[in-house]
PDB file of C-alpha atoms in Angstrom:
ATOM      1  CA  UNK A   1      -3.596  -8.058   3.164  1.00  0.00           C
ATOM      2  CA  UNK A   2      -5.065  -9.457   6.387  1.00  0.00           C
ATOM      3  CA  UNK A   3      -3.707  -6.526   8.403  1.00  0.00           C
ATOM      4  CA  UNK A   4      -0.158  -7.532   7.470  1.00  0.00           C
ATOM      5  CA  UNK A   5       2.556  -5.047   6.510  1.00  0.00           C
ATOM      6  CA  UNK A   6       3.624  -5.929   2.983  1.00  0.00           C
ATOM      7  CA  UNK A   7       7.230  -4.950   3.736  1.00  0.00           C
ATOM      8  CA  UNK A   8       8.121  -6.375   7.182  1.00  0.00           C
ATOM      9  CA  UNK A   9       5.307  -8.987   7.250  1.00  0.00           C
ATOM     10  CA  UNK A  10       4.104  -8.042  10.744  1.00  0.00           C
ATOM     11  CA  UNK A  11       0.412  -8.542  11.459  1.00  0.00           C
ATOM     12  CA  UNK A  12      -0.905  -5.538  13.389  1.00  0.00           C
ATOM     13  CA  UNK A  13      -4.135  -3.873  14.478  1.00  0.00           C
ATOM     14  CA  UNK A  14      -5.754  -1.702  11.814  1.00  0.00           C
ATOM     15  CA  UNK A  15      -4.908   1.459  13.774  1.00  0.00           C
ATOM     16  CA  UNK A  16      -1.197   0.576  13.561  1.00  0.00           C
ATOM     17  CA  UNK A  17      -1.261   0.354   9.764  1.00  0.00           C
ATOM     18  CA  UNK A  18      -1.241   2.809   6.887  1.00  0.00           C
ATOM     19  CA  UNK A  19      -1.506   2.450   3.152  1.00  0.00           C
ATOM     20  CA  UNK A  20       1.556   3.022   1.050  1.00  0.00           C
ATOM     21  CA  UNK A  21       1.862   4.056  -2.576  1.00  0.00           C
ATOM     22  CA  UNK A  22       4.150   1.396  -4.087  1.00  0.00           C
ATOM     23  CA  UNK A  23       5.211   3.905  -6.726  1.00  0.00           C
ATOM     24  CA  UNK A  24       5.259   7.237  -4.852  1.00  0.00           C
ATOM     25  CA  UNK A  25       2.814   9.872  -6.045  1.00  0.00           C
ATOM     26  CA  UNK A  26       5.750  12.150  -6.923  1.00  0.00           C
ATOM     27  CA  UNK A  27       7.045   9.491  -9.338  1.00  0.00           C
ATOM     28  CA  UNK A  28       3.624   8.580 -10.769  1.00  0.00           C
ATOM     29  CA  UNK A  29       3.823  10.235 -14.165  1.00  0.00           C
ATOM     30  CA  UNK A  30       2.322   9.535 -17.570  1.00  0.00           C
ATOM     31  CA  UNK A  31      -0.179   7.005 -16.269  1.00  0.00           C
ATOM     32  CA  UNK A  32      -3.824   6.629 -17.199  1.00  0.00           C
ATOM     33  CA  UNK A  33      -5.163   6.454 -13.646  1.00  0.00           C
ATOM     34  CA  UNK A  34      -4.486   8.130 -10.288  1.00  0.00           C
ATOM     35  CA  UNK A  35      -1.630   7.011  -8.024  1.00  0.00           C
ATOM     36  CA  UNK A  36      -4.103   6.124  -5.284  1.00  0.00           C
ATOM     37  CA  UNK A  37      -5.529   2.993  -6.879  1.00  0.00           C
ATOM     38  CA  UNK A  38      -5.773  -0.635  -5.792  1.00  0.00           C
ATOM     39  CA  UNK A  39      -2.834  -1.723  -7.947  1.00  0.00           C
ATOM     40  CA  UNK A  40      -0.506   0.884  -6.405  1.00  0.00           C
ATOM     41  CA  UNK A  41      -1.557   0.647  -2.740  1.00  0.00           C
ATOM     42  CA  UNK A  42      -0.362  -1.829  -0.123  1.00  0.00           C
ATOM     43  CA  UNK A  43      -0.804  -2.142   3.606  1.00  0.00           C
ATOM     44  CA  UNK A  44       2.261  -0.918   5.490  1.00  0.00           C
ATOM     45  CA  UNK A  45       3.107  -0.430   9.133  1.00  0.00           C
ATOM     46  CA  UNK A  46       3.908   3.119  10.138  1.00  0.00           C
ATOM     47  CA  UNK A  47       7.628   2.371  10.521  1.00  0.00           C
ATOM     48  CA  UNK A  48       8.000   0.779   7.083  1.00  0.00           C
ATOM     49  CA  UNK A  49       5.976   3.534   5.418  1.00  0.00           C
ATOM     50  CA  UNK A  50       8.269   6.165   6.937  1.00  0.00           C
ATOM     51  CA  UNK A  51      11.405   4.169   6.133  1.00  0.00           C
ATOM     52  CA  UNK A  52      10.382   3.715   2.478  1.00  0.00           C
ATOM     53  CA  UNK A  53       9.461   7.369   2.175  1.00  0.00           C
ATOM     54  CA  UNK A  54       9.485   8.726  -1.363  1.00  0.00           C
ATOM     55  CA  UNK A  55      11.209   5.684  -2.888  1.00  0.00           C
ATOM     56  CA  UNK A  56      10.055   2.655  -4.816  1.00  0.00           C
ATOM     57  CA  UNK A  57      10.434  -0.701  -3.022  1.00  0.00           C
ATOM     58  CA  UNK A  58      13.515  -1.416  -5.139  1.00  0.00           C
ATOM     59  CA  UNK A  59      15.123   1.949  -4.343  1.00  0.00           C
ATOM     60  CA  UNK A  60      14.425   1.440  -0.631  1.00  0.00           C
ATOM     61  CA  UNK A  61      15.621  -2.195  -0.730  1.00  0.00           C
ATOM     62  CA  UNK A  62      12.243  -3.204   0.708  1.00  0.00           C
ATOM     63  CA  UNK A  63      10.733  -5.956  -1.454  1.00  0.00           C
ATOM     64  CA  UNK A  64       6.983  -6.428  -1.364  1.00  0.00           C
ATOM     65  CA  UNK A  65       5.472  -9.573   0.123  1.00  0.00           C
ATOM     66  CA  UNK A  66       2.913  -9.671  -2.711  1.00  0.00           C
ATOM     67  CA  UNK A  67       2.099  -7.364  -5.600  1.00  0.00           C
ATOM     68  CA  UNK A  68      -1.051  -5.287  -5.102  1.00  0.00           C
ATOM     69  CA  UNK A  69      -4.192  -6.264  -6.996  1.00  0.00           C
ATOM     70  CA  UNK A  70      -7.718  -4.963  -7.194  1.00  0.00           C
ATOM     71  CA  UNK A  71      -9.613  -7.009  -4.568  1.00  0.00           C
ATOM     72  CA  UNK A  72     -12.781  -8.941  -5.095  1.00  0.00           C
ATOM     73  CA  UNK A  73     -15.790  -8.424  -2.827  1.00  0.00           C
ATOM     74  CA  UNK A  74     -14.955 -11.413  -0.592  1.00  0.00           C
ATOM     75  CA  UNK A  75     -11.710 -10.015   0.828  1.00  0.00           C
ATOM     76  CA  UNK A  76     -11.457  -8.323   4.232  1.00  0.00           C
ATOM     77  CA  UNK A  77     -10.616  -4.669   3.711  1.00  0.00           C
ATOM     78  CA  UNK A  78      -8.777  -2.244   5.917  1.00  0.00           C
ATOM     79  CA  UNK A  79     -10.998   0.592   7.125  1.00  0.00           C
ATOM     80  CA  UNK A  80      -9.250   2.764   4.544  1.00  0.00           C
ATOM     81  CA  UNK A  81     -10.971   0.850   1.742  1.00  0.00           C
ATOM     82  CA  UNK A  82     -14.019   3.087   1.900  1.00  0.00           C
ATOM     83  CA  UNK A  83     -11.727   6.084   1.357  1.00  0.00           C
ATOM     84  CA  UNK A  84     -10.166   4.518  -1.735  1.00  0.00           C
ATOM     85  CA  UNK A  85     -13.523   3.800  -3.312  1.00  0.00           C
ATOM     86  CA  UNK A  86     -14.381   7.509  -3.175  1.00  0.00           C
ATOM     87  CA  UNK A  87     -11.311   8.543  -5.189  1.00  0.00           C
TER      88      UNK A  87
END
């Protein structure tokens, strides 16, 4: 995501960013994998993450810049990437 919030499109320092569950964990039901996975996580600034809260992007009227995908090994990761790989 190149340190860019996928909702407001601001590029920020890594310590100003969080990861957001596109489909909130509370709404992640009947799926074959955990909610914290590459295809359900995007980079979000703190303000957008709080604003979106427990809603989907559509419910929050906050469209995503790009849909999340599982990265290849050549992409720059946020420091949180090591946390995701342990899940």
